[in-house]
GROMACS .gro file of C-alpha atoms in nm:
model
  324
    1MET     CA    1   1.803  -4.940  -0.207
    2PRO     CA    2   1.781  -4.853  -0.578
    3ARG     CA    3   2.093  -4.725  -0.743
    4PRO     CA    4   2.092  -4.351  -0.822
    5ARG     CA    5   2.026  -4.302  -1.189
    6SER     CA    6   2.013  -4.032  -1.447
    7VAL     CA    7   1.683  -3.852  -1.449
    8GLY     CA    8   1.460  -3.939  -1.740
    9CYS     CA    9   1.207  -3.692  -1.874
   10GLY     CA   10   0.919  -3.929  -1.925
   11LEU     CA   11   0.744  -3.756  -1.636
   12MET     CA   12   0.433  -3.555  -1.570
   13VAL     CA   13   0.621  -3.241  -1.670
   14SER     CA   14   0.893  -3.160  -1.921
   15SER     CA   15   1.102  -2.871  -2.046
   16GLU     CA   16   0.900  -2.873  -2.370
   17ARG     CA   17   0.584  -2.805  -2.174
   18ASN     CA   18   0.752  -2.506  -2.008
   19ASN     CA   19   0.901  -2.349  -2.321
   20GLY     CA   20   0.630  -2.083  -2.314
   21ARG     CA   21   0.704  -1.995  -1.953
   22ARG     CA   22   0.979  -1.767  -1.830
   23LEU     CA   23   1.132  -2.046  -1.625
   24TRP     CA   24   1.508  -2.065  -1.567
   25GLY     CA   25   1.722  -2.294  -1.356
   26VAL     CA   26   2.036  -2.257  -1.145
   27VAL     CA   27   2.243  -2.537  -0.996
   28LEU     CA   28   2.485  -2.439  -0.718
   29ALA     CA   29   2.794  -2.660  -0.738
   30ALA     CA   30   3.081  -2.444  -0.614
   31GLY     CA   31   3.106  -2.595  -0.264
   32GLU     CA   32   3.453  -2.693  -0.141
   33SER     CA   33   3.403  -2.853   0.201
   34GLN     CA   34   3.732  -3.005   0.314
   35ARG     CA   35   3.545  -3.260   0.523
   36VAL     CA   36   3.358  -3.386   0.217
   37ARG     CA   37   3.675  -3.381   0.004
   38LYS     CA   38   3.834  -3.625   0.249
   39LEU     CA   39   3.520  -3.836   0.249
   40ALA     CA   40   3.522  -3.856  -0.130
   41LEU     CA   41   3.886  -3.965  -0.117
   42ARG     CA   42   3.800  -4.239   0.131
   43VAL     CA   43   3.491  -4.364  -0.053
   44PHE     CA   44   3.587  -4.305  -0.417
   45SER     CA   45   3.970  -4.293  -0.398
   46ARG     CA   46   3.943  -3.946  -0.544
   47GLU     CA   47   3.974  -3.622  -0.351
   48SER     CA   48   3.723  -3.388  -0.505
   49PRO     CA   49   3.419  -3.188  -0.399
   50ALA     CA   50   3.132  -3.426  -0.332
   51GLN     CA   51   2.910  -3.295  -0.609
   52TYR     CA   52   3.147  -3.437  -0.872
   53SER     CA   53   3.134  -3.791  -0.730
   54GLY     CA   54   2.895  -4.072  -0.813
   55ALA     CA   55   2.807  -4.410  -0.668
   56SER     CA   56   2.864  -4.748  -0.835
   57GLY     CA   57   2.940  -4.599  -1.173
   58GLY     CA   58   2.625  -4.390  -1.171
   59PRO     CA   59   2.596  -4.019  -1.249
   60SER     CA   60   2.765  -3.767  -1.026
   61LEU     CA   61   2.556  -3.551  -0.798
   62ILE     CA   62   2.597  -3.252  -1.027
   63GLU     CA   63   2.501  -3.456  -1.336
   64HIS     CA   64   2.195  -3.594  -1.164
   65THR     CA   65   2.082  -3.251  -1.044
   66VAL     CA   66   2.131  -3.073  -1.377
   67ASN     CA   67   1.968  -3.351  -1.576
   68GLY     CA   68   1.672  -3.350  -1.341
   69LEU     CA   69   1.633  -2.975  -1.379
   70ALA     CA   70   1.649  -3.015  -1.758
   71CYS     CA   71   1.327  -3.219  -1.738
   72LEU     CA   72   1.152  -2.897  -1.645
   73VAL     CA   73   1.368  -2.615  -1.780
   74ALA     CA   74   1.494  -2.574  -2.136
   75PRO     CA   75   1.871  -2.648  -2.144
   76GLU     CA   76   1.957  -2.304  -2.277
   77ARG     CA   77   1.798  -2.158  -1.963
   78ILE     CA   78   2.011  -2.351  -1.713
   79PHE     CA   79   2.323  -2.214  -1.542
   80THR     CA   80   2.548  -2.433  -1.328
   81VAL     CA   81   2.786  -2.247  -1.097
   82ILE     CA   82   3.115  -2.425  -1.025
   83GLY     CA   83   3.417  -2.325  -0.819
   84ASN     CA   84   3.744  -2.196  -0.955
   85GLY     CA   85   3.936  -2.485  -1.110
   86HIS     CA   86   3.649  -2.731  -1.073
   87CYS     CA   87   3.639  -2.801  -1.447
   88VAL     CA   88   3.900  -3.073  -1.390
   89TYR     CA   89   3.648  -3.271  -1.184
   90LEU     CA   90   3.384  -3.281  -1.457
   91ASN     CA   91   3.345  -3.599  -1.658
   92PRO     CA   92   3.473  -3.507  -2.007
   93GLU     CA   93   3.244  -3.770  -2.159
   94VAL     CA   94   2.929  -3.607  -2.018
   95GLN     CA   95   2.781  -3.293  -2.170
   96LEU     CA   96   2.580  -3.113  -1.905
   97PRO     CA   97   2.273  -2.925  -2.028
   98GLY     CA   98   2.303  -2.549  -2.012
   99ARG     CA   99   2.602  -2.327  -1.943
  100LEU     CA  100   2.876  -2.355  -1.682
  101LEU     CA  101   2.970  -2.042  -1.488
  102GLU     CA  102   3.308  -2.076  -1.317
  103GLU     CA  103   3.358  -1.841  -1.024
  104PRO     CA  104   3.701  -1.672  -1.028
  105ALA     CA  105   3.725  -1.716  -0.649
  106ASN     CA  106   3.527  -1.856  -0.359
  107ARG     CA  107   3.326  -1.569  -0.213
  108GLY     CA  108   3.055  -1.770  -0.039
  109THR     CA  109   2.707  -1.876  -0.141
  110ALA     CA  110   2.569  -1.523  -0.177
  111ALA     CA  111   2.799  -1.458  -0.472
  112GLY     CA  112   2.722  -1.807  -0.603
  113VAL     CA  113   2.353  -1.719  -0.616
  114MET     CA  114   2.387  -1.365  -0.748
  115LEU     CA  115   2.626  -1.455  -1.031
  116PRO     CA  116   2.380  -1.668  -1.231
  117LEU     CA  117   2.099  -1.428  -1.141
  118VAL     CA  118   2.284  -1.155  -1.330
  119TYR     CA  119   2.297  -1.375  -1.640
  120VAL     CA  120   1.925  -1.450  -1.614
  121LEU     CA  121   1.829  -1.084  -1.565
  122ALA     CA  122   2.042  -0.982  -1.863
  123GLN     CA  123   1.830  -1.205  -2.086
  124GLU     CA  124   1.486  -1.218  -1.923
  125PRO     CA  125   1.411  -0.971  -1.641
  126GLU     CA  126   1.066  -1.122  -1.576
  127ALA     CA  127   1.203  -1.475  -1.532
  128THR     CA  128   1.110  -1.720  -1.259
  129VAL     CA  129   1.417  -1.902  -1.128
  130LEU     CA  130   1.454  -2.245  -0.969
  131ILE     CA  131   1.769  -2.274  -0.755
  132LEU     CA  132   1.897  -2.618  -0.654
  133PRO     CA  133   2.197  -2.728  -0.450
  134SER     CA  134   2.400  -3.003  -0.616
  135ASP     CA  135   2.431  -3.232  -0.315
  136HIS     CA  136   2.105  -3.427  -0.344
  137PHE     CA  137   2.007  -3.739  -0.532
  138VAL     CA  138   1.637  -3.764  -0.605
  139LEU     CA  139   1.447  -4.088  -0.576
  140PRO     CA  140   1.200  -4.129  -0.732
  141ASP     CA  141   1.232  -3.872  -1.009
  142GLU     CA  142   0.860  -3.895  -1.085
  143GLN     CA  143   0.779  -3.747  -0.745
  144PHE     CA  144   1.046  -3.479  -0.730
  145VAL     CA  145   1.019  -3.296  -1.062
  146PRO     CA  146   0.647  -3.216  -1.021
  147ASN     CA  147   0.733  -3.065  -0.682
  148LEU     CA  148   0.979  -2.834  -0.856
  149GLU     CA  149   0.704  -2.728  -1.094
  150ARG     CA  150   0.471  -2.662  -0.801
  151ALA     CA  151   0.736  -2.438  -0.646
  152ALA     CA  152   0.786  -2.245  -0.970
  153HIS     CA  153   0.411  -2.199  -1.010
  154LEU     CA  154   0.379  -2.075  -0.652
  155ALA     CA  155   0.662  -1.824  -0.706
  156GLU     CA  156   0.469  -1.688  -1.003
  157CYS     CA  157   0.150  -1.664  -0.795
  158LEU     CA  158   0.341  -1.488  -0.514
  159PRO     CA  159   0.587  -1.274  -0.712
  160ASN     CA  160   0.721  -1.086  -0.409
  161ARG     CA  161   0.815  -1.392  -0.207
  162LEU     CA  162   1.091  -1.651  -0.203
  163VAL     CA  163   0.956  -2.008  -0.207
  164VAL     CA  164   1.155  -2.272  -0.017
  165LEU     CA  165   1.079  -2.643  -0.051
  166GLY     CA  166   1.049  -2.828   0.277
  167ALA     CA  167   1.075  -3.202   0.335
  168ALA     CA  168   0.901  -3.414   0.596
  169PRO     CA  169   1.169  -3.531   0.842
  170THR     CA  170   1.214  -3.899   0.918
  171ARG     CA  171   1.454  -3.864   1.213
  172PRO     CA  172   1.594  -3.598   1.450
  173GLN     CA  173   1.889  -3.500   1.230
  174ALA     CA  174   2.092  -3.240   1.421
  175ASP     CA  175   2.313  -3.128   1.133
  176PHE     CA  176   2.028  -3.034   0.900
  177GLY     CA  177   1.850  -2.703   0.868
  178TRP     CA  178   1.495  -2.706   1.006
  179VAL     CA  179   1.191  -2.487   0.936
  180GLU     CA  180   0.913  -2.401   1.176
  181ALA     CA  181   0.609  -2.350   0.957
  182GLY     CA  182   0.347  -2.088   1.028
  183PRO     CA  183  -0.018  -2.085   0.920
  184PHE     CA  184  -0.127  -2.166   0.566
  185LEU     CA  185  -0.130  -1.859   0.346
  186GLU     CA  186  -0.472  -1.712   0.279
  187GLY     CA  187  -0.620  -1.873  -0.030
  188MET     CA  188  -0.326  -2.115  -0.057
  189ALA     CA  189  -0.425  -2.391   0.186
  190ASP     CA  190  -0.514  -2.634  -0.094
  191PHE     CA  191  -0.176  -2.564  -0.252
  192GLY     CA  192   0.002  -2.631   0.077
  193ALA     CA  193   0.182  -2.295   0.094
  194ARG     CA  194   0.265  -2.180   0.447
  195SER     CA  195   0.427  -1.884   0.613
  196VAL     CA  196   0.753  -1.933   0.802
  197LYS     CA  197   0.796  -1.863   1.171
  198ARG     CA  198   1.165  -1.942   1.198
  199PHE     CA  199   1.460  -2.128   1.047
  200TYR     CA  200   1.703  -2.328   1.261
  201GLU     CA  201   2.050  -2.421   1.140
  202GLU     CA  202   2.222  -2.731   1.286
  203PRO     CA  203   2.038  -2.753   1.619
  204SER     CA  204   2.139  -2.977   1.906
  205HIS     CA  205   2.016  -3.336   1.905
  206GLU     CA  206   1.769  -3.253   2.181
  207GLU     CA  207   1.632  -2.962   1.977
  208ALA     CA  208   1.607  -3.182   1.667
  209GLU     CA  209   1.408  -3.438   1.868
  210ARG     CA  210   1.171  -3.162   1.971
  211PHE     CA  211   1.145  -3.029   1.614
  212LEU     CA  212   1.055  -3.376   1.487
  213GLN     CA  213   0.782  -3.415   1.747
  214ARG     CA  214   0.640  -3.071   1.667
  215GLY     CA  215   0.614  -3.137   1.294
  216TYR     CA  216   0.885  -2.901   1.172
  217PHE     CA  217   1.031  -2.952   0.823
  218TRP     CA  218   1.380  -3.002   0.689
  219ASN     CA  219   1.509  -2.715   0.478
  220THR     CA  220   1.609  -2.862   0.139
  221ARG     CA  221   1.768  -2.531   0.027
  222ILE     CA  222   1.572  -2.565  -0.298
  223MET     CA  223   1.418  -2.230  -0.392
  224ALA     CA  224   1.188  -2.075  -0.649
  225VAL     CA  225   1.164  -1.700  -0.692
  226LYS     CA  226   1.107  -1.425  -0.945
  227ALA     CA  227   1.441  -1.295  -1.066
  228ARG     CA  228   1.356  -0.933  -0.987
  229THR     CA  229   1.248  -1.027  -0.634
  230LEU     CA  230   1.574  -1.208  -0.566
  231TRP     CA  231   1.767  -0.908  -0.696
  232THR     CA  232   1.571  -0.681  -0.461
  233ILE     CA  233   1.648  -0.912  -0.167
  234GLY     CA  234   2.015  -0.904  -0.266
  235GLN     CA  235   2.017  -0.525  -0.279
  236GLN     CA  236   1.884  -0.510   0.076
  237LEU     CA  237   2.110  -0.776   0.227
  238PHE     CA  238   2.428  -0.745   0.018
  239PRO     CA  239   2.429  -0.387  -0.117
  240GLY     CA  240   2.803  -0.368  -0.181
  241MET     CA  241   2.807  -0.702  -0.361
  242LEU     CA  242   2.508  -0.610  -0.576
  243LYS     CA  243   2.672  -0.283  -0.680
  244ARG     CA  244   2.960  -0.485  -0.824
  245PHE     CA  245   2.731  -0.734  -0.995
  246GLU     CA  246   2.529  -0.448  -1.140
  247ASN     CA  247   2.833  -0.350  -1.347
  248LEU     CA  248   2.847  -0.703  -1.488
  249LEU     CA  249   2.473  -0.692  -1.557
  250ASP     CA  250   2.509  -0.373  -1.760
  251LEU     CA  251   2.791  -0.525  -1.964
  252LEU     CA  252   2.600  -0.847  -2.032
  253LYS     CA  253   2.306  -0.646  -2.162
  254LEU     CA  254   2.539  -0.466  -2.402
  255ILE     CA  255   2.693  -0.796  -2.513
  256ASN     CA  256   2.351  -0.955  -2.568
  257ASN     CA  257   2.246  -0.656  -2.778
  258GLY     CA  258   2.562  -0.677  -2.987
  259ASN     CA  259   2.701  -0.350  -2.851
  260ALA     CA  260   3.003  -0.497  -2.670
  261SER     CA  261   3.249  -0.778  -2.729
  262ARG     CA  262   3.202  -1.114  -2.555
  263ASP     CA  263   3.576  -1.101  -2.483
  264LEU     CA  264   3.507  -0.843  -2.212
  265GLU     CA  265   3.291  -1.083  -2.010
  266LYS     CA  266   3.571  -1.279  -1.843
  267LEU     CA  267   3.763  -0.964  -1.758
  268ALA     CA  268   3.454  -0.805  -1.606
  269LEU     CA  269   3.380  -1.118  -1.403
  270ARG     CA  270   3.730  -1.120  -1.257
  271ASP     CA  271   3.696  -0.753  -1.172
  272VAL     CA  272   3.368  -0.818  -0.987
  273TYR     CA  273   3.524  -1.089  -0.771
  274ARG     CA  274   3.844  -0.896  -0.697
  275GLY     CA  275   3.796  -0.780  -0.338
  276LEU     CA  276   3.434  -0.900  -0.329
  277GLU     CA  277   3.298  -0.963   0.021
  278THR     CA  278   3.244  -1.321   0.131
  279ALA     CA  279   2.888  -1.382   0.248
  280ASN     CA  280   2.660  -1.675   0.323
  281PHE     CA  281   2.329  -1.646   0.139
  282SER     CA  282   2.120  -1.868   0.365
  283ARG     CA  283   2.235  -1.719   0.695
  284ARG     CA  284   2.138  -1.370   0.587
  285VAL     CA  285   1.819  -1.450   0.399
  286LEU     CA  286   1.681  -1.686   0.662
  287ARG     CA  287   1.691  -1.408   0.921
  288ALA     CA  288   1.398  -1.248   0.739
  289PRO     CA  289   1.130  -1.518   0.710
  290GLU     CA  290   0.868  -1.258   0.621
  291TRP     CA  291   1.004  -1.281   0.265
  292ILE     CA  292   0.972  -1.656   0.253
  293THR     CA  293   0.695  -1.904   0.177
  294LEU     CA  294   0.737  -2.270   0.271
  295LEU     CA  295   0.609  -2.533   0.030
  296PRO     CA  296   0.623  -2.884   0.180
  297MET     CA  297   0.703  -3.144  -0.083
  298SER     CA  298   0.437  -3.403  -0.147
  299ASP     CA  299   0.534  -3.745  -0.009
  300LEU     CA  300   0.905  -3.668  -0.006
  301SER     CA  301   1.171  -3.649   0.263
  302SER     CA  302   1.531  -3.537   0.234
  303THR     CA  303   1.885  -3.628   0.324
  304ASN     CA  304   2.201  -3.474   0.186
  305TRP     CA  305   2.565  -3.550   0.141
  306GLY     CA  306   2.787  -3.413   0.411
  307HIS     CA  307   2.761  -3.665   0.694
  308ASP     CA  308   3.077  -3.870   0.723
  309GLY     CA  309   2.976  -4.186   0.904
  310ARG     CA  310   2.646  -4.235   0.728
  311VAL     CA  311   2.780  -4.170   0.381
  312ALA     CA  312   3.095  -4.376   0.422
  313ALA     CA  313   2.894  -4.666   0.560
  314ARG     CA  314   2.648  -4.660   0.275
  315GLN     CA  315   2.904  -4.585   0.005
  316MET     CA  316   2.736  -4.257  -0.080
  317ARG     CA  317   2.389  -4.409  -0.100
  318SER     CA  318   2.252  -4.181   0.171
  319SER     CA  319   2.252  -3.873  -0.051
  320TYR     CA  320   1.904  -3.863  -0.192
  321LEU     CA  321   1.554  -3.732  -0.167
  322ARG     CA  322   1.320  -4.026  -0.133
  323LEU     CA  323   0.967  -4.120  -0.048
  324ALA     CA  324   0.904  -4.087   0.325
   0.00000   0.00000   0.00000
């Protein structure tokens, strides 16, 4: 198996090509699974969240993900969300493209998604946003980055919908999320865009066997969406949380216009997270598939990090997206 490598931008697409588009990127890297911390300690002799670990001297998961996104999105339009205190896990010799946003506290993935969205909306309300988890390696890069661009383009064509990338499964993996696809969207069959009947989170092995036979997809958790649409979804599903983030949004607009001091930003962020509800983004959003469009990735399948036996046995080589 090829060694995971840094993503190069000599691809079909590049951030330069997208400079004229309102395309922004978010990398979610605030996860703190205790199971994966112990795995990282066993495999790498270093207890840290998995996204900060790398294999055989290669780039960490977070480095690989951010650098891959930078092939498509201008660095100044990338936000990487990390957990409180996670700065100590970053390689000081590596300068990640874009800006780091450190959450003051762990309030679940809903806050992790809405925080960078506020920063995007404060600068470009009409933006299209790509959202990537930081627990995937991508092999080969030349296949994956164009799929991201397809997702962004589809989100612009369907501005009121959330686009989720699906991957063709290669086995009945019970601890993955699965997607039951509906019919192709009208006028979008050539593009491959489909409606969603239902999402399934961590089914039984017997269910996973059945899903594989029926042609369901793995949920990669990679999303593309218009910023305003995601904000509207957040207002419906997490109204209390969005009220708090709205205060931060108003302040950031003032700061960007030169009408408030940047020194207020950190204080405002702490205030938002003080007493903020803890909520899981996927569990709430996936209950409403009418908002969601599935875009199967071309010739790609997916595996991710958090599976102890497989990862330990392969020394972290099982964390990748690869050709099926």
